[in-house]
PDB file of C-alpha atoms in Angstrom:
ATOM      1  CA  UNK V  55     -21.079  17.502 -36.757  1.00 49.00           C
ATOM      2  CA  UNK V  56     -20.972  15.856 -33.558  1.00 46.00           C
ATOM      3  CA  UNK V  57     -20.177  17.651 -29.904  1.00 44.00           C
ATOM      4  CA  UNK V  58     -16.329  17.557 -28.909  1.00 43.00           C
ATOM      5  CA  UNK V  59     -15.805  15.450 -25.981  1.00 42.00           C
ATOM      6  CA  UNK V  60     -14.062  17.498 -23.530  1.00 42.00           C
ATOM      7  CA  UNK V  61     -10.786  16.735 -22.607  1.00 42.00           C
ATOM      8  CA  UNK V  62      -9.323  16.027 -25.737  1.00 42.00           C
ATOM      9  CA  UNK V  63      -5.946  16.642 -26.685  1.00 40.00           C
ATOM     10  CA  UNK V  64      -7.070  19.991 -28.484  1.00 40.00           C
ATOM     11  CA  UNK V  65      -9.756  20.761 -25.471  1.00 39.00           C
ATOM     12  CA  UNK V  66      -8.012  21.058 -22.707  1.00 39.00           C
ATOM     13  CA  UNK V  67      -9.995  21.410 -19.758  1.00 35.00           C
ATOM     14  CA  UNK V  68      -9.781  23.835 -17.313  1.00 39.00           C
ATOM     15  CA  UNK V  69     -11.166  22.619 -13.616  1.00 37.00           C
ATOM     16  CA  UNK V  70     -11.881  25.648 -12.320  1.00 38.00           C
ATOM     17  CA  UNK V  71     -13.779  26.949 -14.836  1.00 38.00           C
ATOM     18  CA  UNK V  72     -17.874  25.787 -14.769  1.00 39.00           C
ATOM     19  CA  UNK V  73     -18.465  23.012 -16.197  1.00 38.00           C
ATOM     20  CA  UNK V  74     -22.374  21.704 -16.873  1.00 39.00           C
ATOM     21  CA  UNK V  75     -21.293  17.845 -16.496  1.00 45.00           C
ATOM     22  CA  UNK V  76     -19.220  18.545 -13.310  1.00 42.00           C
ATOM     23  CA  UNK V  77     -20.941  19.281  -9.674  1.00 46.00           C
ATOM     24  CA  UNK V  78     -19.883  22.605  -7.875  1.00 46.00           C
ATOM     25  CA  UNK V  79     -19.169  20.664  -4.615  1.00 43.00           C
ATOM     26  CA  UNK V  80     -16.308  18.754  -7.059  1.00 40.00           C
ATOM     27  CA  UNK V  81     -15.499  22.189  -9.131  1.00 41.00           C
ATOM     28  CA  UNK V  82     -14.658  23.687  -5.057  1.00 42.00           C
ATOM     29  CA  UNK V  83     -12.676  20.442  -3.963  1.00 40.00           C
ATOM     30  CA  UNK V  84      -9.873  21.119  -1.483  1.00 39.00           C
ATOM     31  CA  UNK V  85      -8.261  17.498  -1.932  1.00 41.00           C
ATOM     32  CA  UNK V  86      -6.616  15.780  -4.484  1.00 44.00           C
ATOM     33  CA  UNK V  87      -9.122  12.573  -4.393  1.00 43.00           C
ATOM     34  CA  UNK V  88     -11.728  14.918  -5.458  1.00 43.00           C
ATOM     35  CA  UNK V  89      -9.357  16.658  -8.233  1.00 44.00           C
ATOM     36  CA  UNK V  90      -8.719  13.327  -9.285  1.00 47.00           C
ATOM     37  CA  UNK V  91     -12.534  12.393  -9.220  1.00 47.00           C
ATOM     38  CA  UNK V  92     -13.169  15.928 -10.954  1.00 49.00           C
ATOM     39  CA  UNK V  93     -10.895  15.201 -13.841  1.00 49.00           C
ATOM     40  CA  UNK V  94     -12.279  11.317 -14.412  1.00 50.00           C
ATOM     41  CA  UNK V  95     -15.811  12.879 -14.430  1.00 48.00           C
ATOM     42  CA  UNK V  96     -14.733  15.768 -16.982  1.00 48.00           C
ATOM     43  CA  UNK V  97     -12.668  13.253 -19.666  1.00 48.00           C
ATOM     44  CA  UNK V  98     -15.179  10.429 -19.200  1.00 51.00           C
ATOM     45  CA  UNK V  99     -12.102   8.035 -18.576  1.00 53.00           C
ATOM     46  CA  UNK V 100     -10.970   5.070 -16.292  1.00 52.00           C
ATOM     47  CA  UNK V 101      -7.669   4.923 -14.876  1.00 51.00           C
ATOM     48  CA  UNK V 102      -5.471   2.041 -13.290  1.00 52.00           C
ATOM     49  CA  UNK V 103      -4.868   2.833  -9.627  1.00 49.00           C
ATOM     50  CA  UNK V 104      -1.091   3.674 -10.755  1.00 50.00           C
ATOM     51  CA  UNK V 105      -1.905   6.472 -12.689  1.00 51.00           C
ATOM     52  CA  UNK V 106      -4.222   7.325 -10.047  1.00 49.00           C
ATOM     53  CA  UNK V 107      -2.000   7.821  -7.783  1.00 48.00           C
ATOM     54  CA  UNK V 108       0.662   9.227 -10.338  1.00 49.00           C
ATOM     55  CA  UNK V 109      -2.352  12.182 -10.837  1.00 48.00           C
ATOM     56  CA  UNK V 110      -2.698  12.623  -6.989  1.00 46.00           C
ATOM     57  CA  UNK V 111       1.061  13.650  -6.296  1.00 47.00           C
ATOM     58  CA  UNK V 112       1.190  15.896  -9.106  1.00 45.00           C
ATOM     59  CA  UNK V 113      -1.838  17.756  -8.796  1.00 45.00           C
ATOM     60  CA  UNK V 114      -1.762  21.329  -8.649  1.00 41.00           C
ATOM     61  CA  UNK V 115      -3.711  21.030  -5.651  1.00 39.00           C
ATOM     62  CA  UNK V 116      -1.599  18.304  -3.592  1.00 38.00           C
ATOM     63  CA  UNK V 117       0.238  20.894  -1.599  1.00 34.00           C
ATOM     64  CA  UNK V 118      -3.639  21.936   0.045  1.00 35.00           C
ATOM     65  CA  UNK V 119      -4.087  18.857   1.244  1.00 34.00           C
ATOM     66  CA  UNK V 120      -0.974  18.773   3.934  1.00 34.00           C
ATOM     67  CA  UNK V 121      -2.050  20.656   6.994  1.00 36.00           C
ATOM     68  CA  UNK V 122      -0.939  24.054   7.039  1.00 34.00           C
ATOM     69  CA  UNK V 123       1.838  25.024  10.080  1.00 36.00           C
ATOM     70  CA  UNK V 124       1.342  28.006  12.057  1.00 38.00           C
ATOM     71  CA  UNK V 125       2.612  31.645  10.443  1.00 35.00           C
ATOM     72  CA  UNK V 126       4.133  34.312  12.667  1.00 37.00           C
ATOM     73  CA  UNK V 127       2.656  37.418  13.420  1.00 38.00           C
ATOM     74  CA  UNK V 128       4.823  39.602  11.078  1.00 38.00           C
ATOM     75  CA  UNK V 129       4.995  38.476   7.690  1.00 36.00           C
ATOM     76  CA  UNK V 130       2.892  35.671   7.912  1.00 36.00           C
ATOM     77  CA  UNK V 131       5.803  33.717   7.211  1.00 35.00           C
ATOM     78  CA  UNK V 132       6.326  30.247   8.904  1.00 31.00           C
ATOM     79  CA  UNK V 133       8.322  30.242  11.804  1.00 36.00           C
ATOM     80  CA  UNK V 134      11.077  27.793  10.780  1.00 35.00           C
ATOM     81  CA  UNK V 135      12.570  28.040   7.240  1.00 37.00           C
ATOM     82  CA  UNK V 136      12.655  24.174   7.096  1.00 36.00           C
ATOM     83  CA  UNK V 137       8.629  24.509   6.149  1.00 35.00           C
ATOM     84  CA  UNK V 138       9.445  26.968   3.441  1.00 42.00           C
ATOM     85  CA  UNK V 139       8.410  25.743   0.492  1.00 43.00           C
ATOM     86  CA  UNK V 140      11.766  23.849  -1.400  1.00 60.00           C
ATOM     87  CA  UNK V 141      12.158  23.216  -5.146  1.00 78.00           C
ATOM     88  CA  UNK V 142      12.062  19.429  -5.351  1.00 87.00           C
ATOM     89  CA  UNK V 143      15.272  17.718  -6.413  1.00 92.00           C
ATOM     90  CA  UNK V 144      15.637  16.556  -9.268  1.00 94.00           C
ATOM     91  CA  UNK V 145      18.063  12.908  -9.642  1.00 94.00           C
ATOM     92  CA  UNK V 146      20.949  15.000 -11.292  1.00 94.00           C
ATOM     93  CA  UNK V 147      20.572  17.328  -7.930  1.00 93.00           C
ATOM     94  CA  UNK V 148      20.349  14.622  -5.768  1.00 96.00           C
ATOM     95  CA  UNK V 149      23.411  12.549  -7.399  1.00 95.00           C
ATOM     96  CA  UNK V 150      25.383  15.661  -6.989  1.00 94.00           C
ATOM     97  CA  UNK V 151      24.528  16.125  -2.987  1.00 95.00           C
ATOM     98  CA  UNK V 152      24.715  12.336  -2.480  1.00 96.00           C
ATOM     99  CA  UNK V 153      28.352  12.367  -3.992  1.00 95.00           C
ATOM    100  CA  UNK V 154      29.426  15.177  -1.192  1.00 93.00           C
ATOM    101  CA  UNK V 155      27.732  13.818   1.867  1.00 95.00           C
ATOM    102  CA  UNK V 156      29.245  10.257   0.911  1.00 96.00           C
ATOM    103  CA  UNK V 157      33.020  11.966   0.834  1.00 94.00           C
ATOM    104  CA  UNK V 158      31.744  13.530   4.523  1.00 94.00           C
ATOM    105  CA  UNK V 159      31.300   9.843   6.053  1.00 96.00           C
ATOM    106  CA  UNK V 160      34.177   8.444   7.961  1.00 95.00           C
ATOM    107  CA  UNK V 161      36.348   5.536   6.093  1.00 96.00           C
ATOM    108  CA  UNK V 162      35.587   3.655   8.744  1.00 94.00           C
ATOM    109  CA  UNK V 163      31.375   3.893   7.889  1.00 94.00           C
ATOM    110  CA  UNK V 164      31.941   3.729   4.006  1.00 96.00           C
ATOM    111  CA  UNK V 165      33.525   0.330   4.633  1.00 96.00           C
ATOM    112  CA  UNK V 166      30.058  -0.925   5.881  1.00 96.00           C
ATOM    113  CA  UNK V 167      27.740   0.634   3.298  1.00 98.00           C
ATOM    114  CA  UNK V 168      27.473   0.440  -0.433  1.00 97.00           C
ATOM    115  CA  UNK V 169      24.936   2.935  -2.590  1.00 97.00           C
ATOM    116  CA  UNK V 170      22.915   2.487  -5.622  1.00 98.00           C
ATOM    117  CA  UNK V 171      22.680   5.212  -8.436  1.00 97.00           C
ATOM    118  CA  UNK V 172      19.137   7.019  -8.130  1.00 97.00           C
ATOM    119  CA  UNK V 173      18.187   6.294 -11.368  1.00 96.00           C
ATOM    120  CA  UNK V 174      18.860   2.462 -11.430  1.00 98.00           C
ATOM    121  CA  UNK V 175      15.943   1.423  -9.747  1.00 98.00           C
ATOM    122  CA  UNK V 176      14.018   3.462 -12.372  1.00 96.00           C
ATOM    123  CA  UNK V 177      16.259   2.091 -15.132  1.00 97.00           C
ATOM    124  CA  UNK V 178      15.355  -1.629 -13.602  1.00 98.00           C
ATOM    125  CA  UNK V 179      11.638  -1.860 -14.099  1.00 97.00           C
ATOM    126  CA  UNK V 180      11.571  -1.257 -17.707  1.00 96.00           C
ATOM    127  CA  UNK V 181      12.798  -4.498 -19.169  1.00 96.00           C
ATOM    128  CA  UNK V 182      14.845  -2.897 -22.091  1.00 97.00           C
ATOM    129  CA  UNK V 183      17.383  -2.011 -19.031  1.00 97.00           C
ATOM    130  CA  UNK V 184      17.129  -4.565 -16.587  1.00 97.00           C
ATOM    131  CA  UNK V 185      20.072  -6.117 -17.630  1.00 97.00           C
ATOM    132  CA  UNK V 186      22.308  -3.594 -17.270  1.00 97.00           C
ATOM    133  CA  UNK V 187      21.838  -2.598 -13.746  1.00 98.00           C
ATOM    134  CA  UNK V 188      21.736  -6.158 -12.873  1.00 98.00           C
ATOM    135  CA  UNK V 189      25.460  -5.533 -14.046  1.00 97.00           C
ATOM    136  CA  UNK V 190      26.081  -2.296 -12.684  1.00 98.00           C
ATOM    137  CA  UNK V 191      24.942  -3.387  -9.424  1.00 98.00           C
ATOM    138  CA  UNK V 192      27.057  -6.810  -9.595  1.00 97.00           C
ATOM    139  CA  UNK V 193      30.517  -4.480  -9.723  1.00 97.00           C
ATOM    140  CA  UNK V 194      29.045  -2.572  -5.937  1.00 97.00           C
ATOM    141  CA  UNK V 195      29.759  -5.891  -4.383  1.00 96.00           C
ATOM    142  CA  UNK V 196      26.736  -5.395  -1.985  1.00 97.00           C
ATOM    143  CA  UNK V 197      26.791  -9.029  -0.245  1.00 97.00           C
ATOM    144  CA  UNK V 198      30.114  -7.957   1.443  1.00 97.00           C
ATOM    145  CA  UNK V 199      28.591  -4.738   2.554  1.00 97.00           C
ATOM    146  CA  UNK V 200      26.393  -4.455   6.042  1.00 97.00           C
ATOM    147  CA  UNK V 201      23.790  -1.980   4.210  1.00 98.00           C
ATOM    148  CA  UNK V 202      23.244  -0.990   0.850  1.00 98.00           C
ATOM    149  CA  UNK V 203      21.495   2.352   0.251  1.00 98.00           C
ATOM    150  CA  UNK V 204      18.676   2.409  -2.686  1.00 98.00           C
ATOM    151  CA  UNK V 205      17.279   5.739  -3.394  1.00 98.00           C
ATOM    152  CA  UNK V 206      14.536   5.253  -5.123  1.00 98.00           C
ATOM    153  CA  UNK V 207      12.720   8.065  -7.084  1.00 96.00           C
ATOM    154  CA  UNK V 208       9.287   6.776  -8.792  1.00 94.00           C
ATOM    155  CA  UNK V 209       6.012   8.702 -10.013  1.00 92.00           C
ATOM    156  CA  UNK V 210       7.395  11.891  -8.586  1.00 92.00           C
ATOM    157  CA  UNK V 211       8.495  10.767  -5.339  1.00 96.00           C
ATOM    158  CA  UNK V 212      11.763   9.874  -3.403  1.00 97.00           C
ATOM    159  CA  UNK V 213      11.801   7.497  -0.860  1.00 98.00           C
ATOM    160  CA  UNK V 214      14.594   5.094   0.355  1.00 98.00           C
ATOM    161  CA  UNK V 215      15.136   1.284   0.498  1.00 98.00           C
ATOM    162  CA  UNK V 216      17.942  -0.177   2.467  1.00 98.00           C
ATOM    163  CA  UNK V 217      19.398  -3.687   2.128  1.00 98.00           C
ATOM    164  CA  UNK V 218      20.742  -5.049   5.644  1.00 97.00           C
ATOM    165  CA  UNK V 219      23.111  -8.119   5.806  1.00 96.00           C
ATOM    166  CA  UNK V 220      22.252  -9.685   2.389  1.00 96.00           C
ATOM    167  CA  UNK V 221      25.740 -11.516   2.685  1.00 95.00           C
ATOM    168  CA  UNK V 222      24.228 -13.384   5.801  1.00 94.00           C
ATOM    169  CA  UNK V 223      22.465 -16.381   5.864  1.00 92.00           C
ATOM    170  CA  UNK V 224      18.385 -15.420   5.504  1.00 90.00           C
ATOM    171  CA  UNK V 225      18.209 -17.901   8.614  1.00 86.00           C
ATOM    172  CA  UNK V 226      20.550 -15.821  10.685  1.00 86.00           C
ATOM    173  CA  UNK V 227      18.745 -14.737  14.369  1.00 82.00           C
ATOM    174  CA  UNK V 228      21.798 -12.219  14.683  1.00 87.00           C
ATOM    175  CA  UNK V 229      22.389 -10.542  11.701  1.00 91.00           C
ATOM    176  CA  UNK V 230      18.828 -10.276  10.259  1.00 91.00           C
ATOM    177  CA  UNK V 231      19.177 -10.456   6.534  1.00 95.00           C
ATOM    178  CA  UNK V 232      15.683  -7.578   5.797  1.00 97.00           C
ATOM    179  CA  UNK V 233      14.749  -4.795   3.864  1.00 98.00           C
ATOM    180  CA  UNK V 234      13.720  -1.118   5.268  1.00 98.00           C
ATOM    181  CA  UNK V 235      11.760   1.279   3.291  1.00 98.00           C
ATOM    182  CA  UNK V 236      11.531   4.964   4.349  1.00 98.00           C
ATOM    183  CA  UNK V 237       9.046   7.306   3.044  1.00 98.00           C
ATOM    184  CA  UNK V 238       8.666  10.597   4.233  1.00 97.00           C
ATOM    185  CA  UNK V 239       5.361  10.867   2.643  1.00 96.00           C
ATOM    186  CA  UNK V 240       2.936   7.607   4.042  1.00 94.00           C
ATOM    187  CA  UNK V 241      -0.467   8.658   2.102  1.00 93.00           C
ATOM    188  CA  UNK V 242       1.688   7.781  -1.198  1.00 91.00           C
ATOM    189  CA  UNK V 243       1.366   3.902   0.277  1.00 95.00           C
ATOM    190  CA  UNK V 244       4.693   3.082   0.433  1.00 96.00           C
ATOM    191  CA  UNK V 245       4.200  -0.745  -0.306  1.00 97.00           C
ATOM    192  CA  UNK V 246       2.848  -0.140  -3.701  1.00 97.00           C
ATOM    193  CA  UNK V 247       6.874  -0.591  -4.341  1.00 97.00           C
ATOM    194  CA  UNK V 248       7.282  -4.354  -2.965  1.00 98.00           C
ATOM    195  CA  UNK V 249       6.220  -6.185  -6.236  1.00 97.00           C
ATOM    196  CA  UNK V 250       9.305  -4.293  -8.023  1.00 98.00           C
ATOM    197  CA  UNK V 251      11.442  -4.461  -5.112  1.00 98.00           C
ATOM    198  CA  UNK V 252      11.018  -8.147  -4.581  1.00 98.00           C
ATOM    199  CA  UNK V 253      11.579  -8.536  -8.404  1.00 97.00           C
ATOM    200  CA  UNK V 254      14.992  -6.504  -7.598  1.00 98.00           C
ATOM    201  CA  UNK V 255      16.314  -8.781  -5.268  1.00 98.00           C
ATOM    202  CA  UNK V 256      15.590 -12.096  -6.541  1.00 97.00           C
ATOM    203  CA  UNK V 257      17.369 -10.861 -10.015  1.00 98.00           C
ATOM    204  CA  UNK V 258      20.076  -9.802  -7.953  1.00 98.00           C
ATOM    205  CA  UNK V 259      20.438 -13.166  -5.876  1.00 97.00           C
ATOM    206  CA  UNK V 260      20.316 -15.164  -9.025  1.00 96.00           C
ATOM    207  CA  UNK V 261      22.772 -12.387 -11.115  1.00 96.00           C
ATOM    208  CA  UNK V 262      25.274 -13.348  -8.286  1.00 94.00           C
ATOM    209  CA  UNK V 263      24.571 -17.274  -8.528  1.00 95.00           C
ATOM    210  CA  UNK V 264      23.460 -17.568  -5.088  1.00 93.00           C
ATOM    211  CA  UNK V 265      21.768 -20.627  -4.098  1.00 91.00           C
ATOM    212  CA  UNK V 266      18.548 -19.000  -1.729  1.00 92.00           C
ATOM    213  CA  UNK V 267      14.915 -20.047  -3.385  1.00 93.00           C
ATOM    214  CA  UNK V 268      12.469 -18.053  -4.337  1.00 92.00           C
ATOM    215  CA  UNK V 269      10.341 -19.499  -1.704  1.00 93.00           C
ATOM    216  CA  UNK V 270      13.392 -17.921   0.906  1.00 94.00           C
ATOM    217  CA  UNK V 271      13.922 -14.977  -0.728  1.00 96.00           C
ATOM    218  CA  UNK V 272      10.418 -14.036  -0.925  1.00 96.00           C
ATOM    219  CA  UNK V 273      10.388 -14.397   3.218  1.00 95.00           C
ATOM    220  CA  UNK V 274      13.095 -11.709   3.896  1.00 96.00           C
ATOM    221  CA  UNK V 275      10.968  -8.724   5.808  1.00 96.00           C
ATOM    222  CA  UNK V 276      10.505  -5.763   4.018  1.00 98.00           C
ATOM    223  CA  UNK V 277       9.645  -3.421   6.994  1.00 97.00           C
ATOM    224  CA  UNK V 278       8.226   0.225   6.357  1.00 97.00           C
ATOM    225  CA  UNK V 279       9.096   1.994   9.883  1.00 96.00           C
ATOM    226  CA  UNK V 280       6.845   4.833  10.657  1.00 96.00           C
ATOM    227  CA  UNK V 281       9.733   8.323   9.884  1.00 97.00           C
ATOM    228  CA  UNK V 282       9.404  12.079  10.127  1.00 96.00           C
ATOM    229  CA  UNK V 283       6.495  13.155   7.552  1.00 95.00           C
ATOM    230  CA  UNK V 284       7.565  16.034   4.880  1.00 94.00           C
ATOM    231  CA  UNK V 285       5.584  18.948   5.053  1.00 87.00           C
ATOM    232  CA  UNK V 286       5.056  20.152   1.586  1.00 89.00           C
ATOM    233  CA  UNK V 287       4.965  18.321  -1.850  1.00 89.00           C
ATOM    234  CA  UNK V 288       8.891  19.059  -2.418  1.00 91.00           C
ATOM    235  CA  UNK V 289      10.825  17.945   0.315  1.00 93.00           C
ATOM    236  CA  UNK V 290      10.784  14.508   0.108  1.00 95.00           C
ATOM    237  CA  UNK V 291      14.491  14.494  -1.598  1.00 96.00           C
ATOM    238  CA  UNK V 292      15.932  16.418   1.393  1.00 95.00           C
ATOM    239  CA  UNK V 293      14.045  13.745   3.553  1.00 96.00           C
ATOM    240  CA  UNK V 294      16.011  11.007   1.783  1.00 98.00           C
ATOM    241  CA  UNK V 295      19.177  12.349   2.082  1.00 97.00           C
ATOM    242  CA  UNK V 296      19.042  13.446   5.599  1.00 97.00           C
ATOM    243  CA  UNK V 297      17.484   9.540   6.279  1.00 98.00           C
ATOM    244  CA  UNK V 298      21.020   8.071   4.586  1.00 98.00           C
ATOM    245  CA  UNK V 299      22.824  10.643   6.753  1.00 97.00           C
ATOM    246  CA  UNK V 300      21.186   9.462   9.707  1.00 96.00           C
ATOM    247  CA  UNK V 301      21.062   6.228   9.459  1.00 97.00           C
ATOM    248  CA  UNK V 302      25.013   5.918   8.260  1.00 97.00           C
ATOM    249  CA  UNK V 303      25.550   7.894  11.552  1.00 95.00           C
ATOM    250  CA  UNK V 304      23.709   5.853  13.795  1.00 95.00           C
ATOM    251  CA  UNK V 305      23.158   1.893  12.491  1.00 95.00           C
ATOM    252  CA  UNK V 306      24.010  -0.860  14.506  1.00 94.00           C
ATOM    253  CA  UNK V 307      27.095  -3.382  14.165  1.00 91.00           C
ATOM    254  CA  UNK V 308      24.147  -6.198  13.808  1.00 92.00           C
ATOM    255  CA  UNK V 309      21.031  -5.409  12.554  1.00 93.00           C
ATOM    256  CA  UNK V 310      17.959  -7.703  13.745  1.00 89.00           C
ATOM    257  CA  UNK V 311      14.411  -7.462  13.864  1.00 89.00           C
ATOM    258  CA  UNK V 312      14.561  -7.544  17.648  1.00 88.00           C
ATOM    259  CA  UNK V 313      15.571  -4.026  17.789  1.00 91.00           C
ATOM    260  CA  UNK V 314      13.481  -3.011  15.595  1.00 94.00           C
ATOM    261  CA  UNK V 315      13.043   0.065  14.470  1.00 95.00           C
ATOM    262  CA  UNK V 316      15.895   1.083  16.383  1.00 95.00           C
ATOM    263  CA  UNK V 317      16.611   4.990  15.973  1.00 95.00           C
ATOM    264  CA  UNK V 318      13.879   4.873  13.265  1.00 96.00           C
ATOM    265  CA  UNK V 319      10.385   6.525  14.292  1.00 94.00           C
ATOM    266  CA  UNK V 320       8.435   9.323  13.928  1.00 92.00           C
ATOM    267  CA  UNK V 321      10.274  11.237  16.613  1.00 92.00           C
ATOM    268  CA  UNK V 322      13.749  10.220  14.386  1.00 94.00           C
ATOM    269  CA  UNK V 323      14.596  14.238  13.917  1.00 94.00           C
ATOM    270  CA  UNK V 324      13.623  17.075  14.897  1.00 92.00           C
ATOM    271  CA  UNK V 325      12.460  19.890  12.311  1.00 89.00           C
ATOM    272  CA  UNK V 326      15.608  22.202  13.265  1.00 91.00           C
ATOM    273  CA  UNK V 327      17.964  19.149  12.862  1.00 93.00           C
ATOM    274  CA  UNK V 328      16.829  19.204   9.131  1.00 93.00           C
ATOM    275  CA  UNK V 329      16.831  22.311   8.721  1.00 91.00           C
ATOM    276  CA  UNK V 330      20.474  22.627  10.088  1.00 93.00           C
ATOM    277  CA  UNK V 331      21.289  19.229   7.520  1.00 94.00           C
ATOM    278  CA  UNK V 332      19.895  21.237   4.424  1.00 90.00           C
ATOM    279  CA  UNK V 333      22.339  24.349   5.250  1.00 91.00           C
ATOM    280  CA  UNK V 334      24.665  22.020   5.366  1.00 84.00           C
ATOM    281  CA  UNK V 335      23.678  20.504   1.761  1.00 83.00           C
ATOM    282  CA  UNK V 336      23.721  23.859   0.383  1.00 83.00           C
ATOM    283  CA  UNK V 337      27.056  24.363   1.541  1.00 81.00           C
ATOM    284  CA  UNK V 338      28.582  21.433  -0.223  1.00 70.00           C
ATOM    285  CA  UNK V 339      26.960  23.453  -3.715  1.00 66.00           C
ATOM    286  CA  UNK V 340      29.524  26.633  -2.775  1.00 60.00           C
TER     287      UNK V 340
END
């Protein structure tokens, strides 16, 4: 009878304990590229770069790899609660904060902005579905809106996309027809979205019977602004929600890609300004 290959389904294998066909400096790794490499090397297995990457944010170990903040003296608890470690949200979570902060905006904002159901994007790239968010997006009306919101949740992760002036011509110098997508997290590689999202929007141009080309549609800017960075492995659906809050708040009448990024940077909030939004979350739960 032949030796079991390890990592079969029935041989789980356990990284931590000693392996002979594993080095020690891999066994001790501190990062998730070398729990990644540690786990190829054990199973004997190739992997597309998506699943890669699908391994690295749910490692055990991807919450080592973000650079620890400073403890107090007593406690050795971190000095602001906003670096406490949250329980990620999941979408039903997120739908039901989304719902509250949208009845918190002004008539006057909501008039301007549209929002997309956290799950459709999901829904979208599997074919069997496509259709039908193609249709449930058609009834938002987004090409009369200024912005349209798209949380987006994908291998794990939250981020946010944000249409601006699809209703305008793409030629328009004023009223810069482009795509923003905000990650709060930049080592996931944000872009790894645009094939899907470009897919998105040409389904949606044609599901409307607009007249744009492919050739046009595939020159609208998708820009990926450089936003507060989450802290820990669970925060990046807070991140997104406090994004939509901010950038209803503040968005110009006319977005164009001469103001660009706008409000939109690294130094966009302050640590105690999300903290103060996520007591404010909680209190729409009570």
């Amino acid at each position: 009878m032949g030796k079991r290959k390890p990592g079969g389904a029935n041989n789980p294998i356990d990284l931590d304990s000693p392996t002979p066909d594993i080095p020690d400096h891999i066994l001790k790794h501190r990062t998730c590229w070398l729990h990644t490499i540690a786990s190829l090397h054990a199973k004997k297995m190739k992997k597309s770069i998506r699943e890669i990457e699908n391994f690295q944010l749910n490692a055990p170990c991807f919450r080592e790899t973000i650079p620890c903040h400073k403890r107090s003296k007593k406690g050795g608890e971190c000095k602001n609660p906003i670096f406490k470690q949250k329980k990620k949200l999941d979408s039903g979570e997120f739908e039901c904060y989304m719902e509250n902060l949208w009845r918190s905006f002004s008539e006057d904002k909501k008039t301007c902005f549209a929002y997309l159901d956290s799950l459709w994007f999901g829904l979208y790239r599997k074919a069997t579905s496509r259709g039908k968010v193609l249709t449930w997006i058609k009834r938002k009306h987004i090409f009369s809106k200024k912005y349209v919101l798209v949380p987006i949740v994908c291998w794990s992760h939250w981020s946010l996309l944000i249409f601006c002036h699809f209703g305008e011509s793409l030629e328009s110098k004023t009223r810069t027809p482009c795509m923003l997508l905000l990650d709060s997290l930049e080592m996931a590689n944000p872009r790894r979205l645009e094939p899907d999202i470009r897919k998105l929007v040409s389904d949606i141009f044609r599901a409307e019977g607009r007249l744009e080309s492919k050739k046009l549609l595939s020159q609208i800017p998708l820009l990926v602004p450089k936003v507060p960075q989450q802290r820990n492995g669970e925060e990046c659906g807070h991140f997104v929600l406090y994004f939509i809050n901010q950038f209803v708040e503040a968005a110009p009448e006319d977005f164009n890609t001469n103001g660009y990024p706008y409000f939109m940077g690294k130094d966009w909030f302050s640590p105690e300004g999300l903290d103060q939004f996520c007591e404010k979350l909680n209190a729409f739960r009570k």
